[in-house]
């Protein structure tokens, strides 16, 4: 299968007409596939309670099921997608989601409330049957494998891309509204951001009404007309460039403090997280963070070599 983006009709999940054909795509036998589809314990459910944030219930597929979800993600994420989509697509991220809004002083953001749990069983069946041209039997089987209690699970690798395709008509309609107003729109999972002189209350009202028309609930609506920048998907957007918010800088400084005081055994456990945070700042701001990231990469390699010697 080609690694470059392809048309929808070139996707491995397109026009699958029988469960046996689906099994060949996933590389499993029918008994295994149907067993996973009908297994009531195919998800691990738990609650995450991050500091200063609302507790979040996570429905995570068991490993055998997650492997299939990852294949679904890989197949769907390679389909050619509109430029406004920045989630679940290779080479796009929360950073590319923020970049188009650099320099704008008028903007607003809209989230979709409980997006994954709002994507129903019927909506996923519709996508596979109507858009992917699968048989009804295959569309239902695929949806059983992918959903949890009648909706997309919050802890699945396939939920970001499937939530988009289940409502791609709505997002395209909203993008057309933005284009007609001369406004830039980006989408990251359920976060919609609009910027430009035409990002006014009239466009905002049209966006809200469109979301409601599709049976979803808009919330966390924020508007801004100041020149000091604003935050988009965790990135501070100014008139000149992207920056990490102050809270992110503070987190990294604290992580580095703990890391520098740690012994080698403690560093081995923490190095991946520390390097990831530094790399994030280097990607956003460059400069001194590039240097610190390079230094930490050297430390990461040293610890990895030491770990191999210990074995």
PDB file of C-alpha atoms in Angstrom:
ATOM      1  CA  UNK A   1       0.000   0.000   0.000  1.00  0.00           C
ATOM      2  CA  UNK A   2       1.451   3.429  -0.951  1.00  0.00           C
ATOM      3  CA  UNK A   3       2.564   5.702   1.890  1.00  0.00           C
ATOM      4  CA  UNK A   4       1.672   8.893   0.032  1.00  0.00           C
ATOM      5  CA  UNK A   5      -1.863  10.303   0.530  1.00  0.00           C
ATOM      6  CA  UNK A   6      -4.373   8.588  -1.720  1.00  0.00           C
ATOM      7  CA  UNK A   7      -7.927   9.116  -2.923  1.00  0.00           C
ATOM      8  CA  UNK A   8     -10.718   7.686  -0.784  1.00  0.00           C
ATOM      9  CA  UNK A   9     -11.429   4.895  -3.291  1.00  0.00           C
ATOM     10  CA  UNK A  10      -7.827   3.666  -2.924  1.00  0.00           C
ATOM     11  CA  UNK A  11      -8.189   3.047   0.816  1.00  0.00           C
ATOM     12  CA  UNK A  12      -7.963  -0.577   1.999  1.00  0.00           C
ATOM     13  CA  UNK A  13     -11.329  -0.166   3.741  1.00  0.00           C
ATOM     14  CA  UNK A  14     -13.125   1.008   0.589  1.00  0.00           C
ATOM     15  CA  UNK A  15     -15.866  -1.211  -0.891  1.00  0.00           C
ATOM     16  CA  UNK A  16     -15.395  -4.186   1.414  1.00  0.00           C
ATOM     17  CA  UNK A  17     -18.352  -6.429   0.710  1.00  0.00           C
ATOM     18  CA  UNK A  18     -17.886  -9.399   3.050  1.00  0.00           C
ATOM     19  CA  UNK A  19     -16.590 -10.133   6.580  1.00  0.00           C
ATOM     20  CA  UNK A  20     -14.000 -12.515   5.106  1.00  0.00           C
ATOM     21  CA  UNK A  21     -12.608  -9.718   2.941  1.00  0.00           C
ATOM     22  CA  UNK A  22     -12.438  -7.500   6.046  1.00  0.00           C
ATOM     23  CA  UNK A  23     -10.550 -10.241   7.900  1.00  0.00           C
ATOM     24  CA  UNK A  24      -7.943 -10.336   5.149  1.00  0.00           C
ATOM     25  CA  UNK A  25      -7.467  -6.567   5.410  1.00  0.00           C
ATOM     26  CA  UNK A  26      -6.894  -6.810   9.163  1.00  0.00           C
ATOM     27  CA  UNK A  27      -4.886 -10.048   8.994  1.00  0.00           C
ATOM     28  CA  UNK A  28      -7.106 -11.947  11.452  1.00  0.00           C
ATOM     29  CA  UNK A  29      -9.534 -14.839  11.149  1.00  0.00           C
ATOM     30  CA  UNK A  30     -13.295 -14.361  11.264  1.00  0.00           C
ATOM     31  CA  UNK A  31     -13.693 -16.026  14.631  1.00  0.00           C
ATOM     32  CA  UNK A  32     -11.225 -13.568  16.183  1.00  0.00           C
ATOM     33  CA  UNK A  33     -12.830 -10.548  14.548  1.00  0.00           C
ATOM     34  CA  UNK A  34     -16.391 -11.442  15.511  1.00  0.00           C
ATOM     35  CA  UNK A  35     -15.215 -12.428  18.974  1.00  0.00           C
ATOM     36  CA  UNK A  36     -13.771  -8.952  19.489  1.00  0.00           C
ATOM     37  CA  UNK A  37     -16.911  -7.330  18.090  1.00  0.00           C
ATOM     38  CA  UNK A  38     -19.118  -9.209  20.563  1.00  0.00           C
ATOM     39  CA  UNK A  39     -16.803  -9.159  23.588  1.00  0.00           C
ATOM     40  CA  UNK A  40     -18.464  -7.032  26.278  1.00  0.00           C
ATOM     41  CA  UNK A  41     -15.089  -6.600  28.000  1.00  0.00           C
ATOM     42  CA  UNK A  42     -13.221  -5.314  24.943  1.00  0.00           C
ATOM     43  CA  UNK A  43     -12.533  -1.969  26.623  1.00  0.00           C
ATOM     44  CA  UNK A  44     -10.803  -1.024  29.855  1.00  0.00           C
ATOM     45  CA  UNK A  45     -12.702   1.839  31.489  1.00  0.00           C
ATOM     46  CA  UNK A  46     -11.012   4.136  33.996  1.00  0.00           C
ATOM     47  CA  UNK A  47     -11.014   7.755  35.143  1.00  0.00           C
ATOM     48  CA  UNK A  48      -8.189  10.248  34.674  1.00  0.00           C
ATOM     49  CA  UNK A  49      -8.025  13.129  37.135  1.00  0.00           C
ATOM     50  CA  UNK A  50      -5.351  15.576  35.924  1.00  0.00           C
ATOM     51  CA  UNK A  51      -4.398  18.431  38.236  1.00  0.00           C
ATOM     52  CA  UNK A  52      -6.713  21.445  37.980  1.00  0.00           C
ATOM     53  CA  UNK A  53      -8.811  19.725  35.298  1.00  0.00           C
ATOM     54  CA  UNK A  54     -12.154  17.978  35.276  1.00  0.00           C
ATOM     55  CA  UNK A  55     -11.930  14.159  35.720  1.00  0.00           C
ATOM     56  CA  UNK A  56     -12.238  12.352  32.392  1.00  0.00           C
ATOM     57  CA  UNK A  57     -13.619   8.863  31.793  1.00  0.00           C
ATOM     58  CA  UNK A  58     -11.469   6.887  29.362  1.00  0.00           C
ATOM     59  CA  UNK A  59     -12.657   3.859  27.391  1.00  0.00           C
ATOM     60  CA  UNK A  60      -9.490   2.163  26.159  1.00  0.00           C
ATOM     61  CA  UNK A  61      -9.634  -0.830  23.782  1.00  0.00           C
ATOM     62  CA  UNK A  62      -7.872  -3.965  25.013  1.00  0.00           C
ATOM     63  CA  UNK A  63      -4.524  -4.597  23.208  1.00  0.00           C
ATOM     64  CA  UNK A  64      -5.928  -7.047  20.628  1.00  0.00           C
ATOM     65  CA  UNK A  65      -8.646  -4.566  19.693  1.00  0.00           C
ATOM     66  CA  UNK A  66      -6.328  -1.549  19.785  1.00  0.00           C
ATOM     67  CA  UNK A  67      -4.160  -3.213  17.129  1.00  0.00           C
ATOM     68  CA  UNK A  68      -7.154  -3.263  14.782  1.00  0.00           C
ATOM     69  CA  UNK A  69      -8.057   0.317  15.701  1.00  0.00           C
ATOM     70  CA  UNK A  70      -4.511   1.367  14.794  1.00  0.00           C
ATOM     71  CA  UNK A  71      -4.888  -0.237  11.365  1.00  0.00           C
ATOM     72  CA  UNK A  72      -8.165   1.623  10.839  1.00  0.00           C
ATOM     73  CA  UNK A  73      -6.369   4.836  11.815  1.00  0.00           C
ATOM     74  CA  UNK A  74      -3.494   4.158   9.435  1.00  0.00           C
ATOM     75  CA  UNK A  75      -5.806   3.449   6.486  1.00  0.00           C
ATOM     76  CA  UNK A  76      -8.109   6.448   7.034  1.00  0.00           C
ATOM     77  CA  UNK A  77      -5.377   8.955   7.893  1.00  0.00           C
ATOM     78  CA  UNK A  78      -3.726   8.393   4.503  1.00  0.00           C
ATOM     79  CA  UNK A  79      -6.802   9.528   2.587  1.00  0.00           C
ATOM     80  CA  UNK A  80      -6.286  12.971   1.053  1.00  0.00           C
ATOM     81  CA  UNK A  81      -7.813  15.464   3.455  1.00  0.00           C
ATOM     82  CA  UNK A  82      -8.613  19.201   3.419  1.00  0.00           C
ATOM     83  CA  UNK A  83      -5.883  21.580   4.519  1.00  0.00           C
ATOM     84  CA  UNK A  84      -7.943  22.781   7.481  1.00  0.00           C
ATOM     85  CA  UNK A  85      -7.698  19.358   9.204  1.00  0.00           C
ATOM     86  CA  UNK A  86      -4.672  19.127  11.500  1.00  0.00           C
ATOM     87  CA  UNK A  87      -5.397  16.083  13.685  1.00  0.00           C
ATOM     88  CA  UNK A  88      -4.701  12.392  12.982  1.00  0.00           C
ATOM     89  CA  UNK A  89      -2.815  13.231   9.774  1.00  0.00           C
ATOM     90  CA  UNK A  90       0.911  12.592   9.317  1.00  0.00           C
ATOM     91  CA  UNK A  91       3.045  15.784   9.383  1.00  0.00           C
ATOM     92  CA  UNK A  92       0.140  17.785  10.849  1.00  0.00           C
ATOM     93  CA  UNK A  93      -0.236  18.576  14.538  1.00  0.00           C
ATOM     94  CA  UNK A  94      -1.463  21.041  17.131  1.00  0.00           C
ATOM     95  CA  UNK A  95       1.432  23.254  15.961  1.00  0.00           C
ATOM     96  CA  UNK A  96       0.362  23.281  12.288  1.00  0.00           C
ATOM     97  CA  UNK A  97      -3.150  23.954  13.588  1.00  0.00           C
ATOM     98  CA  UNK A  98      -1.938  27.205  15.166  1.00  0.00           C
ATOM     99  CA  UNK A  99       0.447  28.417  12.429  1.00  0.00           C
ATOM    100  CA  UNK A 100      -2.157  29.772   9.942  1.00  0.00           C
ATOM    101  CA  UNK A 101      -3.412  32.207  12.588  1.00  0.00           C
ATOM    102  CA  UNK A 102      -0.102  34.045  13.114  1.00  0.00           C
ATOM    103  CA  UNK A 103      -0.531  37.792  12.623  1.00  0.00           C
ATOM    104  CA  UNK A 104      -4.273  37.902  13.122  1.00  0.00           C
ATOM    105  CA  UNK A 105      -5.819  40.184  15.741  1.00  0.00           C
ATOM    106  CA  UNK A 106      -9.456  39.135  15.305  1.00  0.00           C
ATOM    107  CA  UNK A 107     -10.376  35.520  16.022  1.00  0.00           C
ATOM    108  CA  UNK A 108     -12.727  33.146  17.795  1.00  0.00           C
ATOM    109  CA  UNK A 109     -12.679  29.491  18.819  1.00  0.00           C
ATOM    110  CA  UNK A 110     -15.475  26.959  19.237  1.00  0.00           C
ATOM    111  CA  UNK A 111     -15.286  23.452  20.708  1.00  0.00           C
ATOM    112  CA  UNK A 112     -17.784  20.641  20.291  1.00  0.00           C
ATOM    113  CA  UNK A 113     -18.990  19.298  23.605  1.00  0.00           C
ATOM    114  CA  UNK A 114     -18.264  15.603  24.310  1.00  0.00           C
ATOM    115  CA  UNK A 115     -17.446  15.071  20.649  1.00  0.00           C
ATOM    116  CA  UNK A 116     -16.377  11.412  20.758  1.00  0.00           C
ATOM    117  CA  UNK A 117     -19.364  10.334  22.817  1.00  0.00           C
ATOM    118  CA  UNK A 118     -21.614  12.335  20.462  1.00  0.00           C
ATOM    119  CA  UNK A 119     -20.482  10.306  17.442  1.00  0.00           C
ATOM    120  CA  UNK A 120     -23.146   7.594  17.487  1.00  0.00           C
ATOM    121  CA  UNK A 121     -23.139   3.995  16.292  1.00  0.00           C
ATOM    122  CA  UNK A 122     -25.505   5.000  13.469  1.00  0.00           C
ATOM    123  CA  UNK A 123     -23.199   7.807  12.345  1.00  0.00           C
ATOM    124  CA  UNK A 124     -20.212   5.452  12.080  1.00  0.00           C
ATOM    125  CA  UNK A 125     -22.305   2.884  10.176  1.00  0.00           C
ATOM    126  CA  UNK A 126     -23.349   5.690   7.818  1.00  0.00           C
ATOM    127  CA  UNK A 127     -19.717   6.590   7.128  1.00  0.00           C
ATOM    128  CA  UNK A 128     -18.635   3.054   6.270  1.00  0.00           C
ATOM    129  CA  UNK A 129     -21.760   2.251   4.263  1.00  0.00           C
ATOM    130  CA  UNK A 130     -22.335   5.525   2.414  1.00  0.00           C
ATOM    131  CA  UNK A 131     -18.846   7.006   2.108  1.00  0.00           C
ATOM    132  CA  UNK A 132     -16.655   3.918   2.105  1.00  0.00           C
ATOM    133  CA  UNK A 133     -19.233   1.912   0.082  1.00  0.00           C
ATOM    134  CA  UNK A 134     -18.965  -1.146   2.323  1.00  0.00           C
ATOM    135  CA  UNK A 135     -21.845  -3.619   2.527  1.00  0.00           C
ATOM    136  CA  UNK A 136     -24.324  -3.113   5.364  1.00  0.00           C
ATOM    137  CA  UNK A 137     -23.039  -6.270   7.071  1.00  0.00           C
ATOM    138  CA  UNK A 138     -19.433  -5.069   6.965  1.00  0.00           C
ATOM    139  CA  UNK A 139     -20.346  -1.515   8.031  1.00  0.00           C
ATOM    140  CA  UNK A 140     -22.153  -2.845  11.112  1.00  0.00           C
ATOM    141  CA  UNK A 141     -19.328  -5.270  11.962  1.00  0.00           C
ATOM    142  CA  UNK A 142     -16.713  -2.530  11.613  1.00  0.00           C
ATOM    143  CA  UNK A 143     -18.763  -0.198  13.778  1.00  0.00           C
ATOM    144  CA  UNK A 144     -19.165  -2.845  16.496  1.00  0.00           C
ATOM    145  CA  UNK A 145     -15.379  -3.250  16.525  1.00  0.00           C
ATOM    146  CA  UNK A 146     -14.764   0.497  16.688  1.00  0.00           C
ATOM    147  CA  UNK A 147     -17.435   1.782  19.098  1.00  0.00           C
ATOM    148  CA  UNK A 148     -18.103   1.494  22.824  1.00  0.00           C
ATOM    149  CA  UNK A 149     -21.690   1.474  24.153  1.00  0.00           C
ATOM    150  CA  UNK A 150     -22.986   3.081  20.974  1.00  0.00           C
ATOM    151  CA  UNK A 151     -20.372   5.810  20.514  1.00  0.00           C
ATOM    152  CA  UNK A 152     -16.676   6.332  19.759  1.00  0.00           C
ATOM    153  CA  UNK A 153     -14.434   5.404  22.708  1.00  0.00           C
ATOM    154  CA  UNK A 154     -12.454   8.222  24.287  1.00  0.00           C
ATOM    155  CA  UNK A 155      -9.249   6.167  24.499  1.00  0.00           C
ATOM    156  CA  UNK A 156      -9.005   4.736  20.995  1.00  0.00           C
ATOM    157  CA  UNK A 157      -6.373   5.670  18.419  1.00  0.00           C
ATOM    158  CA  UNK A 158      -9.081   5.612  15.716  1.00  0.00           C
ATOM    159  CA  UNK A 159     -11.490   8.095  17.345  1.00  0.00           C
ATOM    160  CA  UNK A 160      -9.767  11.328  16.176  1.00  0.00           C
ATOM    161  CA  UNK A 161      -9.890  10.444  12.473  1.00  0.00           C
ATOM    162  CA  UNK A 162     -13.285   8.719  12.619  1.00  0.00           C
ATOM    163  CA  UNK A 163     -14.918  11.635  14.436  1.00  0.00           C
ATOM    164  CA  UNK A 164     -13.797  13.866  11.580  1.00  0.00           C
ATOM    165  CA  UNK A 165     -15.100  11.583   8.824  1.00  0.00           C
ATOM    166  CA  UNK A 166     -18.417  11.017  10.612  1.00  0.00           C
ATOM    167  CA  UNK A 167     -19.010  14.792  10.422  1.00  0.00           C
ATOM    168  CA  UNK A 168     -16.884  15.808   7.434  1.00  0.00           C
ATOM    169  CA  UNK A 169     -19.998  17.252   5.737  1.00  0.00           C
ATOM    170  CA  UNK A 170     -20.493  19.602   8.669  1.00  0.00           C
ATOM    171  CA  UNK A 171     -16.842  20.673   8.808  1.00  0.00           C
ATOM    172  CA  UNK A 172     -16.809  21.298   5.037  1.00  0.00           C
ATOM    173  CA  UNK A 173     -19.957  23.405   5.369  1.00  0.00           C
ATOM    174  CA  UNK A 174     -18.382  25.444   8.164  1.00  0.00           C
ATOM    175  CA  UNK A 175     -15.188  25.858   6.126  1.00  0.00           C
ATOM    176  CA  UNK A 176     -17.251  27.232   3.227  1.00  0.00           C
ATOM    177  CA  UNK A 177     -18.789  29.791   5.596  1.00  0.00           C
ATOM    178  CA  UNK A 178     -15.282  30.856   6.660  1.00  0.00           C
ATOM    179  CA  UNK A 179     -13.999  31.000   3.078  1.00  0.00           C
ATOM    180  CA  UNK A 180     -16.931  33.183   2.026  1.00  0.00           C
ATOM    181  CA  UNK A 181     -16.100  35.562   4.883  1.00  0.00           C
ATOM    182  CA  UNK A 182     -12.409  35.650   3.961  1.00  0.00           C
ATOM    183  CA  UNK A 183     -11.530  33.910   7.220  1.00  0.00           C
ATOM    184  CA  UNK A 184      -8.945  31.209   7.966  1.00  0.00           C
ATOM    185  CA  UNK A 185     -10.343  28.093   9.657  1.00  0.00           C
ATOM    186  CA  UNK A 186      -8.446  25.193  11.217  1.00  0.00           C
ATOM    187  CA  UNK A 187      -9.674  22.054  12.951  1.00  0.00           C
ATOM    188  CA  UNK A 188      -7.927  19.937  15.574  1.00  0.00           C
ATOM    189  CA  UNK A 189     -10.223  17.054  16.628  1.00  0.00           C
ATOM    190  CA  UNK A 190     -13.098  19.115  18.103  1.00  0.00           C
ATOM    191  CA  UNK A 191     -11.373  22.502  18.328  1.00  0.00           C
ATOM    192  CA  UNK A 192     -12.383  24.969  15.609  1.00  0.00           C
ATOM    193  CA  UNK A 193     -10.341  28.173  15.246  1.00  0.00           C
ATOM    194  CA  UNK A 194     -11.191  31.142  12.999  1.00  0.00           C
ATOM    195  CA  UNK A 195      -9.090  34.232  12.326  1.00  0.00           C
ATOM    196  CA  UNK A 196      -9.211  37.245  10.020  1.00  0.00           C
ATOM    197  CA  UNK A 197     -11.071  40.513   9.693  1.00  0.00           C
ATOM    198  CA  UNK A 198     -14.266  38.633   8.883  1.00  0.00           C
ATOM    199  CA  UNK A 199     -14.167  36.604  12.111  1.00  0.00           C
ATOM    200  CA  UNK A 200     -17.083  38.559  13.583  1.00  0.00           C
ATOM    201  CA  UNK A 201     -20.211  37.758  15.574  1.00  0.00           C
ATOM    202  CA  UNK A 202     -22.186  37.091  12.392  1.00  0.00           C
ATOM    203  CA  UNK A 203     -19.825  34.324  11.289  1.00  0.00           C
ATOM    204  CA  UNK A 204     -19.689  32.994  14.848  1.00  0.00           C
ATOM    205  CA  UNK A 205     -23.476  32.763  14.935  1.00  0.00           C
ATOM    206  CA  UNK A 206     -23.518  30.925  11.581  1.00  0.00           C
ATOM    207  CA  UNK A 207     -20.913  28.434  12.857  1.00  0.00           C
ATOM    208  CA  UNK A 208     -22.869  27.811  16.069  1.00  0.00           C
ATOM    209  CA  UNK A 209     -26.131  27.273  14.172  1.00  0.00           C
ATOM    210  CA  UNK A 210     -24.452  24.878  11.734  1.00  0.00           C
ATOM    211  CA  UNK A 211     -23.057  22.761  14.567  1.00  0.00           C
ATOM    212  CA  UNK A 212     -26.489  22.638  16.213  1.00  0.00           C
ATOM    213  CA  UNK A 213     -28.102  21.687  12.907  1.00  0.00           C
ATOM    214  CA  UNK A 214     -26.023  18.493  12.906  1.00  0.00           C
ATOM    215  CA  UNK A 215     -27.199  17.597  16.399  1.00  0.00           C
ATOM    216  CA  UNK A 216     -24.000  18.596  18.216  1.00  0.00           C
ATOM    217  CA  UNK A 217     -23.457  21.068  21.049  1.00  0.00           C
ATOM    218  CA  UNK A 218     -20.999  23.985  20.656  1.00  0.00           C
ATOM    219  CA  UNK A 219     -19.276  25.178  23.833  1.00  0.00           C
ATOM    220  CA  UNK A 220     -16.143  26.895  25.194  1.00  0.00           C
ATOM    221  CA  UNK A 221     -16.762  29.736  22.760  1.00  0.00           C
ATOM    222  CA  UNK A 222     -14.058  32.396  22.995  1.00  0.00           C
ATOM    223  CA  UNK A 223     -13.612  35.621  21.032  1.00  0.00           C
ATOM    224  CA  UNK A 224     -10.630  37.954  20.959  1.00  0.00           C
ATOM    225  CA  UNK A 225      -9.707  41.209  19.245  1.00  0.00           C
ATOM    226  CA  UNK A 226      -6.568  42.109  21.212  1.00  0.00           C
ATOM    227  CA  UNK A 227      -3.064  42.448  19.763  1.00  0.00           C
ATOM    228  CA  UNK A 228      -1.284  40.505  22.491  1.00  0.00           C
ATOM    229  CA  UNK A 229      -1.871  37.078  21.049  1.00  0.00           C
ATOM    230  CA  UNK A 230      -4.098  34.181  21.998  1.00  0.00           C
ATOM    231  CA  UNK A 231      -3.844  30.453  22.652  1.00  0.00           C
ATOM    232  CA  UNK A 232      -4.775  27.872  20.005  1.00  0.00           C
ATOM    233  CA  UNK A 233      -4.587  24.163  20.919  1.00  0.00           C
ATOM    234  CA  UNK A 234      -2.095  24.902  23.668  1.00  0.00           C
ATOM    235  CA  UNK A 235       0.118  27.197  21.572  1.00  0.00           C
ATOM    236  CA  UNK A 236       0.450  30.962  22.079  1.00  0.00           C
ATOM    237  CA  UNK A 237      -0.091  32.738  18.743  1.00  0.00           C
ATOM    238  CA  UNK A 238       1.311  36.272  18.439  1.00  0.00           C
ATOM    239  CA  UNK A 239       1.428  38.730  15.549  1.00  0.00           C
ATOM    240  CA  UNK A 240       4.897  37.451  14.592  1.00  0.00           C
ATOM    241  CA  UNK A 241       5.277  33.817  15.652  1.00  0.00           C
ATOM    242  CA  UNK A 242       4.244  30.868  17.795  1.00  0.00           C
ATOM    243  CA  UNK A 243       5.328  30.559  21.411  1.00  0.00           C
ATOM    244  CA  UNK A 244       4.799  28.113  24.229  1.00  0.00           C
ATOM    245  CA  UNK A 245       2.501  29.521  26.919  1.00  0.00           C
ATOM    246  CA  UNK A 246       4.142  30.567  30.204  1.00  0.00           C
ATOM    247  CA  UNK A 247       2.637  27.573  31.971  1.00  0.00           C
ATOM    248  CA  UNK A 248       4.481  25.262  29.550  1.00  0.00           C
ATOM    249  CA  UNK A 249       7.783  27.010  30.255  1.00  0.00           C
ATOM    250  CA  UNK A 250       7.213  26.662  33.980  1.00  0.00           C
ATOM    251  CA  UNK A 251       6.446  22.953  33.607  1.00  0.00           C
ATOM    252  CA  UNK A 252       9.656  22.361  31.645  1.00  0.00           C
ATOM    253  CA  UNK A 253      11.801  24.261  34.139  1.00  0.00           C
ATOM    254  CA  UNK A 254      10.391  22.153  36.977  1.00  0.00           C
ATOM    255  CA  UNK A 255      10.929  18.911  35.048  1.00  0.00           C
ATOM    256  CA  UNK A 256      14.543  19.916  34.305  1.00  0.00           C
ATOM    257  CA  UNK A 257      15.165  20.738  37.963  1.00  0.00           C
ATOM    258  CA  UNK A 258      14.025  17.291  39.050  1.00  0.00           C
ATOM    259  CA  UNK A 259      15.960  15.621  36.257  1.00  0.00           C
ATOM    260  CA  UNK A 260      19.212  17.405  37.108  1.00  0.00           C
ATOM    261  CA  UNK A 261      18.924  16.294  40.742  1.00  0.00           C
ATOM    262  CA  UNK A 262      18.145  12.678  39.809  1.00  0.00           C
ATOM    263  CA  UNK A 263      20.555   9.728  39.750  1.00  0.00           C
ATOM    264  CA  UNK A 264      21.082   7.657  36.603  1.00  0.00           C
ATOM    265  CA  UNK A 265      18.420   5.079  37.479  1.00  0.00           C
ATOM    266  CA  UNK A 266      15.831   7.820  37.936  1.00  0.00           C
ATOM    267  CA  UNK A 267      17.013   9.574  34.770  1.00  0.00           C
ATOM    268  CA  UNK A 268      16.526   6.431  32.687  1.00  0.00           C
ATOM    269  CA  UNK A 269      12.855   6.392  33.642  1.00  0.00           C
ATOM    270  CA  UNK A 270      12.327  10.106  33.025  1.00  0.00           C
ATOM    271  CA  UNK A 271      14.512  10.809  29.963  1.00  0.00           C
ATOM    272  CA  UNK A 272      11.855  10.153  27.287  1.00  0.00           C
ATOM    273  CA  UNK A 273       9.375  12.544  28.924  1.00  0.00           C
ATOM    274  CA  UNK A 274      11.998  15.242  29.494  1.00  0.00           C
ATOM    275  CA  UNK A 275      13.327  15.019  25.946  1.00  0.00           C
ATOM    276  CA  UNK A 276       9.786  15.156  24.567  1.00  0.00           C
ATOM    277  CA  UNK A 277       9.010  18.366  26.455  1.00  0.00           C
ATOM    278  CA  UNK A 278      12.262  20.002  25.332  1.00  0.00           C
ATOM    279  CA  UNK A 279      11.687  18.931  21.749  1.00  0.00           C
ATOM    280  CA  UNK A 280       8.227  20.483  21.890  1.00  0.00           C
ATOM    281  CA  UNK A 281       9.667  23.866  22.921  1.00  0.00           C
ATOM    282  CA  UNK A 282      12.431  23.571  20.317  1.00  0.00           C
ATOM    283  CA  UNK A 283       9.796  22.965  17.615  1.00  0.00           C
ATOM    284  CA  UNK A 284       7.857  26.032  18.709  1.00  0.00           C
ATOM    285  CA  UNK A 285      10.580  28.524  19.580  1.00  0.00           C
ATOM    286  CA  UNK A 286      13.985  27.208  18.462  1.00  0.00           C
ATOM    287  CA  UNK A 287      16.907  29.241  19.831  1.00  0.00           C
ATOM    288  CA  UNK A 288      18.193  28.100  23.205  1.00  0.00           C
ATOM    289  CA  UNK A 289      15.690  25.242  23.262  1.00  0.00           C
ATOM    290  CA  UNK A 290      17.371  23.684  20.207  1.00  0.00           C
ATOM    291  CA  UNK A 291      20.643  23.683  22.132  1.00  0.00           C
ATOM    292  CA  UNK A 292      19.067  22.212  25.262  1.00  0.00           C
ATOM    293  CA  UNK A 293      17.292  19.600  23.175  1.00  0.00           C
ATOM    294  CA  UNK A 294      20.586  18.557  21.541  1.00  0.00           C
ATOM    295  CA  UNK A 295      22.236  18.280  24.959  1.00  0.00           C
ATOM    296  CA  UNK A 296      19.394  16.149  26.275  1.00  0.00           C
ATOM    297  CA  UNK A 297      19.552  13.940  23.181  1.00  0.00           C
ATOM    298  CA  UNK A 298      23.212  13.247  24.001  1.00  0.00           C
ATOM    299  CA  UNK A 299      22.230  12.362  27.577  1.00  0.00           C
ATOM    300  CA  UNK A 300      19.459  10.109  26.256  1.00  0.00           C
ATOM    301  CA  UNK A 301      21.946   8.192  24.099  1.00  0.00           C
ATOM    302  CA  UNK A 302      24.378   7.891  27.022  1.00  0.00           C
ATOM    303  CA  UNK A 303      21.687   6.388  29.238  1.00  0.00           C
ATOM    304  CA  UNK A 304      20.544   4.036  26.472  1.00  0.00           C
ATOM    305  CA  UNK A 305      24.119   2.786  25.976  1.00  0.00           C
ATOM    306  CA  UNK A 306      24.488   2.287  29.707  1.00  0.00           C
ATOM    307  CA  UNK A 307      21.213   0.366  29.819  1.00  0.00           C
ATOM    308  CA  UNK A 308      22.424  -1.973  27.038  1.00  0.00           C
ATOM    309  CA  UNK A 309      25.704  -2.610  28.918  1.00  0.00           C
ATOM    310  CA  UNK A 310      23.769  -3.404  32.098  1.00  0.00           C
ATOM    311  CA  UNK A 311      21.873  -6.095  30.209  1.00  0.00           C
TER     312      UNK A 311
END
